[in-house]
CSV table of C-alpha atoms in Angstrom, one decimal:
chain,number,residue,atom,x,y,z
A,1,MET,CA,13.6,22.4,7.3
A,2,ILE,CA,12.7,22.5,11.0
A,3,ILE,CA,10.3,25.1,12.2
A,4,VAL,CA,9.2,26.0,15.8
A,5,GLN,CA,6.8,28.5,15.7
A,6,SER,CA,5.5,31.4,17.3
A,7,GLN,CA,2.7,34.2,16.3
A,8,GLU,CA,2.4,37.4,18.6
A,9,GLN,CA,-0.8,38.6,19.2
A,10,GLY,CA,-1.7,41.8,17.8
A,11,GLY,CA,-2.3,45.5,19.4
A,12,GLU,CA,0.3,47.8,19.8
A,13,GLN,CA,3.5,47.0,22.1
A,14,ARG,CA,4.1,49.2,24.7
A,15,THR,CA,7.0,49.7,27.2
A,16,ILE,CA,6.0,51.1,30.1
A,17,LEU,CA,9.7,52.1,33.0
A,18,MET,CA,8.5,53.3,36.1
A,19,THR,CA,9.8,54.2,39.7
A,20,MET,CA,8.4,53.7,42.3
A,21,LYS,CA,8.7,54.8,46.4
A,22,GLY,CA,7.3,54.0,49.7
A,23,VAL,CA,6.3,57.0,51.8
A,24,LYS,CA,5.5,55.8,56.2
A,25,LEU,CA,5.1,52.5,55.6
A,26,ASP,CA,4.3,50.7,58.6
A,27,LYS,CA,6.9,48.9,60.6
A,28,LYS,CA,6.9,45.2,60.8
A,29,ASP,CA,10.8,44.1,61.6
A,30,PHE,CA,10.8,43.4,65.5
A,31,PHE,CA,14.5,44.9,66.2
A,32,GLY,CA,14.5,47.2,62.9
A,33,LYS,CA,11.7,48.6,60.7
A,34,SER,CA,11.4,46.8,57.8
A,35,ASP,CA,12.5,45.4,54.2
A,36,PRO,CA,9.8,46.3,52.0
A,37,PHE,CA,9.7,45.2,48.3
A,38,LEU,CA,6.8,45.1,45.7
A,39,GLU,CA,4.0,43.1,43.8
A,40,PHE,CA,2.2,44.1,40.3
A,41,HIS,CA,0.2,41.6,39.4
A,42,ARG,CA,-2.2,41.5,36.7
A,43,GLU,CA,-6.0,41.1,36.3
A,44,LEU,CA,-6.7,37.3,34.1
A,45,LEU,CA,-10.1,36.7,32.3
A,46,ASP,CA,-11.9,35.0,35.8
A,47,GLY,CA,-11.1,38.0,37.9
A,48,SER,CA,-8.3,36.2,39.8
A,49,TYR,CA,-4.5,37.7,39.4
A,50,ALA,CA,-1.2,36.5,38.3
A,51,LEU,CA,2.7,37.6,39.3
A,52,ALA,CA,3.8,40.4,36.5
A,53,HIS,CA,6.8,41.9,38.2
A,54,ARG,CA,8.6,42.3,41.3
A,55,THR,CA,11.5,44.9,42.7
A,56,GLU,CA,14.5,44.0,44.5
A,57,VAL,CA,14.0,44.1,48.4
A,58,ILE,CA,14.9,47.4,50.3
A,59,LYS,CA,16.8,46.7,53.5
A,60,ASN,CA,15.6,48.5,57.6
A,61,THR,CA,13.6,51.2,55.7
A,62,LEU,CA,9.7,52.8,56.0
A,63,ASN,CA,10.8,55.4,53.2
A,64,PRO,CA,12.2,53.1,50.1
A,65,SER,CA,13.1,53.9,46.9
A,66,TRP,CA,13.3,50.8,45.0
A,67,LYS,CA,14.8,51.8,41.1
A,68,PRO,CA,13.7,52.1,37.2
A,69,PHE,CA,12.2,48.9,36.6
A,70,ARG,CA,10.8,48.4,32.5
A,71,ILE,CA,7.8,45.7,31.9
A,72,ASN,CA,6.0,45.1,29.1
A,73,ALA,CA,1.9,46.3,29.1
A,74,ARG,CA,0.6,43.5,27.7
A,75,ARG,CA,2.7,41.8,30.8
A,76,LEU,CA,1.2,43.7,33.3
A,77,ALA,CA,-1.9,44.5,31.6
A,78,ASN,CA,-2.9,42.2,29.1
A,79,ASN,CA,-2.4,45.8,26.7
A,80,ASN,CA,-6.4,46.3,28.6
A,81,PRO,CA,-6.3,49.7,29.3
A,82,ASP,CA,-9.0,49.2,32.0
A,83,ALA,CA,-8.0,45.6,33.7
A,84,SER,CA,-7.2,45.9,37.2
A,85,ILE,CA,-3.6,45.7,38.1
A,86,LYS,CA,-2.9,45.4,41.4
A,87,ILE,CA,0.2,46.6,44.2
A,88,GLU,CA,1.2,43.8,47.2
A,89,CYS,CA,3.2,45.4,49.4
A,90,TYR,CA,5.7,43.1,51.5
A,91,ASP,CA,8.1,42.8,54.4
A,92,TRP,CA,10.6,40.4,53.3
A,93,ASN,CA,11.5,37.9,55.5
A,94,SER,CA,14.6,35.4,55.0
A,95,SER,CA,12.4,32.5,56.1
A,96,GLY,CA,9.9,32.9,52.6
A,97,THR,CA,6.7,33.5,54.7
A,98,HIS,CA,7.0,37.6,54.1
A,99,ASP,CA,4.5,40.2,55.9
A,100,MET,CA,1.8,42.2,54.1
A,101,ILE,CA,2.1,45.6,54.8
A,102,GLY,CA,-0.4,46.6,52.1
A,103,ILE,CA,-2.6,46.5,48.7
A,104,CYS,CA,-3.4,48.9,46.5
A,105,TYR,CA,-5.2,49.2,42.7
A,106,THR,CA,-4.7,50.8,39.1
A,107,SER,CA,-5.1,49.9,35.8
A,108,LEU,CA,-3.5,50.7,32.1
A,109,ALA,CA,-5.3,54.3,31.6
A,110,GLU,CA,-4.6,55.2,34.7
A,111,LEU,CA,-1.1,55.2,35.0
A,112,GLU,CA,-1.6,56.4,30.6
A,113,GLN,CA,-2.9,59.5,32.2
A,114,THR,CA,-0.4,59.5,35.9
A,115,ARG,CA,2.2,62.0,36.2
A,116,SER,CA,5.1,61.9,38.5
A,117,GLY,CA,3.7,62.5,41.9
A,118,LYS,CA,0.2,60.0,41.7
A,119,THR,CA,0.4,58.4,45.4
A,120,TRP,CA,-1.9,55.6,46.5
A,121,ALA,CA,-2.8,54.4,50.1
A,122,LEU,CA,-2.0,51.1,51.1
A,123,VAL,CA,-4.7,48.9,53.1
A,124,HIS,CA,-4.1,45.8,54.8
A,125,PRO,CA,-7.2,43.8,53.9
A,126,LYS,CA,-7.4,42.8,57.8
A,127,LYS,CA,-7.0,46.0,59.1
A,128,LYS,CA,-9.7,48.1,56.4
A,129,GLU,CA,-12.3,47.7,59.2
A,130,LYS,CA,-10.8,48.9,62.2
A,131,ARG,CA,-11.3,51.6,63.8
A,132,GLY,CA,-9.5,54.6,63.0
A,133,TYR,CA,-7.3,52.7,60.5
A,134,LYS,CA,-6.1,54.5,57.3
A,135,HIS,CA,-3.9,52.9,56.2
A,136,SER,CA,-0.5,51.3,55.9
A,137,GLY,CA,1.8,54.1,54.7
A,138,GLU,CA,1.7,55.1,50.4
A,139,ILE,CA,3.1,54.2,47.3
A,140,VAL,CA,4.6,57.3,44.8
A,141,LEU,CA,5.0,57.1,41.6
A,142,ASP,CA,8.3,59.3,41.6
A,143,HIS,CA,8.7,58.5,37.5
A,144,ILE,CA,7.0,57.3,34.1
A,145,GLU,CA,7.7,56.7,30.6
A,146,ILE,CA,5.5,54.9,28.2
A,147,LYS,CA,6.7,53.5,24.4
A,148,ARG,CA,5.9,52.0,21.5
A,149,GLU,CA,8.1,49.1,21.1
A,150,TYR,CA,8.0,47.3,17.5
A,151,THR,CA,7.7,43.4,17.4
A,152,PHE,CA,10.1,41.1,16.1
A,153,VAL,CA,7.4,40.4,13.4
A,154,GLU,CA,7.5,43.9,12.4
A,155,TYR,CA,11.1,43.9,11.5
A,156,ILE,CA,11.0,40.8,10.1
A,157,GLN,CA,7.5,42.0,8.2
A,158,GLY,CA,9.7,45.4,7.1
A,159,GLY,CA,12.6,43.3,5.6
A,160,CYS,CA,15.1,43.0,8.4
A,161,GLU,CA,17.4,39.6,7.4
A,162,LEU,CA,19.2,38.0,10.2
A,163,ASN,CA,22.6,37.2,8.9
A,164,PHE,CA,24.1,33.7,10.0
A,165,VAL,CA,28.0,33.7,10.7
A,166,VAL,CA,29.6,30.4,11.7
A,167,GLY,CA,33.1,29.4,13.8
A,168,ILE,CA,33.7,26.2,14.4
A,169,ASP,CA,36.6,25.2,16.4
A,170,PHE,CA,39.8,23.8,14.9
A,171,THR,CA,41.8,22.8,18.0
A,172,GLY,CA,44.4,19.7,18.5
A,173,SER,CA,41.4,19.1,22.0
A,174,ASN,CA,39.5,17.7,19.5
A,175,GLY,CA,41.4,15.1,18.3
A,176,ASP,CA,42.7,13.9,15.1
A,177,PRO,CA,39.9,13.7,12.7
A,178,ARG,CA,41.1,9.9,11.0
A,179,ASP,CA,40.4,8.3,14.5
A,180,PRO,CA,37.0,7.4,15.4
A,181,SER,CA,36.9,9.1,18.7
A,182,SER,CA,37.7,12.9,17.0
A,183,LEU,CA,35.1,15.2,17.6
A,184,HIS,CA,35.5,16.2,14.0
A,185,TYR,CA,35.9,11.9,12.6
A,186,ILE,CA,33.2,11.7,9.6
A,187,GLY,CA,33.4,7.9,9.1
A,188,ASN,CA,29.9,6.0,8.6
A,189,ASN,CA,28.3,8.4,6.6
A,190,ARG,CA,27.2,9.3,9.9
A,191,PRO,CA,27.1,13.5,11.2
A,192,ASN,CA,29.7,14.7,14.0
A,193,GLN,CA,28.4,16.8,16.5
A,194,TYR,CA,29.3,20.4,14.8
A,195,MET,CA,27.5,19.1,11.6
A,196,GLU,CA,24.3,18.1,13.4
A,197,ALA,CA,24.4,21.5,15.6
A,198,LEU,CA,25.4,23.9,12.3
A,199,SER,CA,22.2,21.6,10.6
A,200,ALA,CA,20.2,22.2,13.5
A,201,VAL,CA,20.7,26.1,13.5
A,202,GLY,CA,21.3,27.2,10.1
A,203,ASN,CA,18.4,25.3,9.0
A,204,VAL,CA,16.2,27.3,10.9
A,205,ILE,CA,18.4,30.7,10.6
A,206,GLN,CA,18.5,30.3,6.9
A,207,ASP,CA,14.5,30.8,5.7
A,208,TYR,CA,15.9,35.0,7.3
A,209,ASP,CA,18.6,35.4,4.4
A,210,ALA,CA,17.4,36.0,1.3
A,211,ASP,CA,20.8,35.2,-0.4
A,212,GLN,CA,22.0,32.3,1.9
A,213,LEU,CA,25.4,33.9,1.3
A,214,TYR,CA,26.8,32.6,4.9
A,215,PRO,CA,30.7,33.7,5.9
A,216,ALA,CA,31.9,30.4,7.6
A,217,PHE,CA,34.8,30.7,9.9
A,218,GLY,CA,37.5,28.6,11.6
A,219,PHE,CA,40.3,29.1,14.3
A,220,GLY,CA,42.7,27.5,16.4
A,221,ALA,CA,44.5,25.2,12.9
A,222,SER,CA,47.7,25.6,11.3
A,223,LEU,CA,47.2,26.0,7.7
A,224,PRO,CA,49.1,24.9,4.9
A,225,PRO,CA,52.2,25.6,3.3
A,226,THR,CA,53.4,27.1,6.2
A,227,TRP,CA,51.6,25.7,8.5
A,228,GLN,CA,51.2,29.5,11.1
A,229,VAL,CA,48.5,28.8,13.6
A,230,SER,CA,45.3,30.7,12.8
A,231,HIS,CA,42.5,32.0,14.8
A,232,GLN,CA,40.2,33.0,12.0
A,233,PHE,CA,40.3,31.3,8.7
A,234,SER,CA,37.7,31.1,5.7
A,235,LEU,CA,36.3,27.5,5.0
A,236,ASN,CA,36.1,28.0,2.4
A,237,GLY,CA,40.2,28.4,1.1
A,238,ASN,CA,39.9,31.8,0.0
A,239,PRO,CA,40.0,34.8,2.3
A,240,ASN,CA,38.5,36.8,0.4
A,241,TYR,CA,35.2,35.3,0.0
A,242,PRO,CA,34.5,33.8,2.8
A,243,ASP,CA,30.8,32.9,2.0
A,244,CYS,CA,28.9,29.7,1.7
A,245,GLN,CA,26.1,28.8,-0.7
A,246,GLY,CA,23.4,27.9,2.1
A,247,VAL,CA,24.2,25.4,4.9
A,248,GLN,CA,25.0,22.2,2.7
A,249,GLY,CA,28.1,24.8,1.3
A,250,ILE,CA,28.9,25.4,4.6
A,251,LEU,CA,28.7,21.6,5.8
A,252,ALA,CA,30.5,20.9,2.1
A,253,ALA,CA,33.3,23.7,2.8
A,254,TYR,CA,33.8,22.0,6.6
A,255,GLN,CA,34.3,18.7,5.2
A,256,GLN,CA,36.9,19.4,2.7
A,257,CYS,CA,38.8,22.1,5.2
A,258,ILE,CA,39.1,18.9,8.1
A,259,HIS,CA,40.9,17.0,5.8
A,260,SER,CA,43.5,20.2,4.1
A,261,VAL,CA,44.3,21.7,7.7
A,262,ARG,CA,46.3,20.6,11.5
A,263,LEU,CA,44.5,21.2,14.2
A,264,TYR,CA,47.0,23.0,16.8
A,265,GLY,CA,45.6,26.1,19.5
A,266,PRO,CA,44.6,28.0,21.7
A,267,THR,CA,40.7,28.5,21.4
A,268,ASN,CA,40.4,32.4,21.0
A,269,ALA,CA,37.3,33.2,20.0
A,270,SER,CA,37.8,37.3,20.5
A,271,PRO,CA,39.2,36.9,16.7
A,272,ILE,CA,35.8,35.9,15.4
A,273,ILE,CA,33.7,37.7,17.5
A,274,SER,CA,35.7,41.1,16.7
A,275,SER,CA,34.8,40.6,13.0
A,276,VAL,CA,31.9,40.0,12.8
A,277,ALA,CA,31.4,43.2,14.6
A,278,ARG,CA,32.9,44.5,12.0
A,279,MET,CA,30.1,43.7,9.8
A,280,ALA,CA,27.0,45.0,12.1
A,281,ARG,CA,29.1,48.1,12.9
A,282,GLU,CA,29.4,48.5,9.0
A,283,SER,CA,25.9,47.5,8.1
A,284,LEU,CA,24.5,49.4,10.8
A,285,GLN,CA,25.4,52.6,8.9
A,286,THR,CA,24.0,52.0,5.9
A,287,SER,CA,21.1,49.0,6.1
A,288,GLY,CA,19.5,50.5,9.9
A,289,ALA,CA,17.0,47.7,10.4
A,290,GLY,CA,17.9,45.9,7.7
A,291,LYS,CA,20.4,43.4,9.7
A,292,TYR,CA,20.6,41.7,12.2
A,293,PHE,CA,24.4,39.2,12.7
A,294,ILE,CA,24.0,36.1,14.4
A,295,LEU,CA,26.9,34.6,15.0
A,296,LEU,CA,26.9,30.5,15.3
A,297,MET,CA,30.5,29.4,17.6
A,298,LEU,CA,31.2,25.6,17.6
A,299,THR,CA,34.1,25.0,20.5
A,300,ASP,CA,34.6,21.7,22.5
A,301,GLY,CA,36.5,23.5,25.8
A,302,ILE,CA,38.0,26.2,27.6
A,303,LEU,CA,38.0,29.5,25.5
A,304,THR,CA,42.3,30.4,25.9
A,305,ASP,CA,41.5,34.3,25.5
A,306,MET,CA,38.7,34.3,27.9
A,307,SER,CA,39.3,38.2,28.9
A,308,GLU,CA,39.6,39.4,25.9
A,309,THR,CA,36.2,37.1,24.8
A,310,ILE,CA,34.4,39.3,27.4
A,311,ASN,CA,35.8,42.2,26.5
A,312,THR,CA,35.1,41.7,23.0
A,313,ILE,CA,31.1,40.9,23.0
A,314,ILE,CA,31.0,43.8,26.0
A,315,GLU,CA,31.5,46.3,23.3
A,316,ALA,CA,29.4,44.0,20.8
A,317,SER,CA,26.7,44.1,23.1
A,318,SER,CA,25.8,47.6,21.4
A,319,LEU,CA,25.5,46.6,17.8
A,320,PRO,CA,23.2,44.8,16.0
A,321,MET,CA,25.0,41.1,16.3
A,322,SER,CA,23.6,37.9,18.2
A,323,VAL,CA,26.3,35.4,19.5
A,324,ILE,CA,24.9,31.2,19.9
A,325,ILE,CA,27.9,29.0,21.4
A,326,VAL,CA,27.7,25.6,21.2
A,327,GLY,CA,30.1,23.5,23.6
A,328,VAL,CA,30.5,20.5,21.5
A,329,GLY,CA,32.4,17.2,23.4
A,330,ASP,CA,32.0,16.4,27.5
A,331,ALA,CA,34.6,18.7,28.7
A,332,ASP,CA,33.4,21.3,31.5
A,333,PHE,CA,32.4,24.5,30.0
A,334,SER,CA,31.2,25.9,33.8
A,335,ASP,CA,34.1,28.7,32.5
A,336,MET,CA,31.6,29.0,29.4
A,337,GLU,CA,28.1,30.0,31.1
A,338,CYS,CA,29.6,32.7,32.6
A,339,LEU,CA,29.4,34.7,29.3
A,340,ASP,CA,25.3,33.4,29.1
A,341,ALA,CA,24.9,36.6,32.0
A,342,ASP,CA,20.6,35.9,32.0
A,343,GLY,CA,20.0,38.0,34.7
A,344,GLN,CA,22.7,40.1,34.6
A,345,LEU,CA,25.0,42.1,32.3
A,346,LEU,CA,28.5,40.6,31.1
A,347,ARG,CA,30.9,42.8,33.2
A,348,LEU,CA,34.9,43.3,32.6
A,349,GLY,CA,36.1,45.3,35.5
A,350,ARG,CA,34.3,48.8,35.1
A,351,LYS,CA,33.0,47.6,31.4
A,352,VAL,CA,29.4,46.4,31.7
A,353,ALA,CA,28.0,44.9,29.0
A,354,LYS,CA,24.4,47.3,27.1
A,355,ARG,CA,22.2,44.4,26.6
A,356,ASP,CA,22.7,40.8,26.9
A,357,ILE,CA,23.4,38.9,23.8
A,358,VAL,CA,25.3,35.6,24.0
A,359,GLN,CA,23.3,31.7,24.4
A,360,PHE,CA,25.7,29.0,25.3
A,361,VAL,CA,23.9,25.6,25.5
A,362,PRO,CA,25.8,22.1,25.7
A,363,PHE,CA,25.2,20.0,23.3
A,364,ARG,CA,25.7,17.3,25.0
A,365,ASP,CA,22.1,17.9,26.8
A,366,PHE,CA,20.8,18.0,23.4
A,367,LYS,CA,22.4,13.9,22.2
A,368,THR,CA,18.7,12.1,22.5
A,369,THR,CA,16.5,14.7,21.3
A,370,SER,CA,15.4,16.1,18.2
A,371,PRO,CA,17.5,18.9,15.7
A,372,ALA,CA,14.1,21.2,16.8
A,373,HIS,CA,14.2,20.6,20.0
A,374,LEU,CA,18.3,22.3,20.0
A,375,ALA,CA,17.3,25.0,17.8
A,376,ALA,CA,14.3,26.0,19.8
A,377,THR,CA,16.9,26.4,22.8
A,378,VAL,CA,19.8,28.1,21.0
A,379,LEU,CA,17.4,30.4,19.5
A,380,LYS,CA,14.5,31.4,21.8
A,381,GLU,CA,16.4,34.4,22.8
A,382,VAL,CA,17.2,35.8,19.7
A,383,PRO,CA,13.9,37.9,18.3
A,384,ASP,CA,14.3,39.4,21.9
A,385,GLN,CA,17.7,40.2,21.2
A,386,VAL,CA,17.1,41.7,18.0
A,387,VAL,CA,13.9,43.7,19.2
A,388,GLU,CA,15.3,44.9,22.1
A,389,PHE,CA,18.8,46.0,19.8
A,390,PHE,CA,16.8,48.1,17.5
A,391,ASN,CA,14.1,49.8,20.4
A,392,ARG,CA,17.4,50.9,22.5
A,393,THR,CA,19.0,52.6,19.4
A,394,HIS,CA,15.4,53.7,18.2
A,395,ILE,CA,15.4,52.5,14.6
A,396,ILE,CA,11.8,51.6,13.5
A,397,PRO,CA,11.0,49.2,11.1
A,398,PRO,CA,10.6,50.1,7.4
A,399,PRO,CA,6.8,49.7,6.2
A,400,ARG,CA,5.7,46.0,5.3
A,401,LEU,CA,7.2,44.5,2.2
A,402,SER,CA,4.5,44.1,0.0
A,403,GLY,CA,3.8,40.5,-0.4
A,404,THR,CA,4.7,40.3,3.2
A,405,GLN,CA,2.4,37.6,5.0
A,406,GLN,CA,0.4,38.3,8.5
A,407,HIS,CA,1.9,35.5,10.3
A,408,VAL,CA,5.5,34.9,10.5
A,409,GLU,CA,7.5,31.7,11.9
A,410,CYS,CA,10.0,33.4,14.4
A,411,PRO,CA,13.2,31.2,15.0
A,412,TYR,CA,12.2,30.1,18.8
């Protein structure tokens, strides 16, 4: 069994949503005004400070209004109501050497008691001793909300299951399974890349699903007896019951399937993602925080239906599901990486995802590492994605199940 263990610290989790603005900041640019941004620093045990959050830069203004931002109370102040929070205001420079405008201090306790309109004076450390100096402008708290947020551990302890679904690429670009150079070749008693990736991820996820029955599908093959191409077919050959018993059941169904279908194409991912989205939607209506779906897709190349896949992922971002894509082989996966929208939300025209639900990794980066390393990489975002979904939809975890241990092993 592959487990990468993580233990969440005790204490209630809170998220702070803040909107800040500046008023009459000092002018720093010779040919303009200032390009201000804020940095929030939390106090460490030794009295030093560590960066917790940085706002965006607002160009050429002395009265900026920064975008609302969300930050966890633990990240901002280690959940310590009395710990100092240092706020620094800078004038951005393209050289990377930014000019200090001023500093102020607050605390979690003060923020919790504060209402909109609270003002702090920004003081420049080198100017504060000068005669007649008052401050270098002010920052104003335009809006603040502090909300209780539940943790991944609390949802698992309350009985939430991670439902594992698998989709495997059976397109012709993988090569003839009888050829040792094929990505689907099974010989010499050694697993191929598809089997290695499936085992590494599945052996972690299976500990979070009580019945360990996993729907497993293939896509891109032509099926007997008519040899029509299918973009979603059951690996076990039963279209009415695609579940396999455990990871070993999936591997057994895969090995039997690879010898009974013909690899074809094209590489369409959207049908399987849509299918899992339907499962997640139905589950949400009946079980609340009882289930969260994780689709593992294994593919050897660029998706043919990229626009349809992006659209399907955007629609699925409002459902309790995540998509893990592992690229098998040595293809150019640069286009696939756009689906893993780290740092920005996935877009298609005017449609924008509610949250980031995709993690993409190329298997070739892990050929020489342990299965645990691959599992840790592809699953590291899942706990945060689970928590983000249920907190955003205001679904709280059920009370802890009797007999549940205090510490839960997280899949990252």
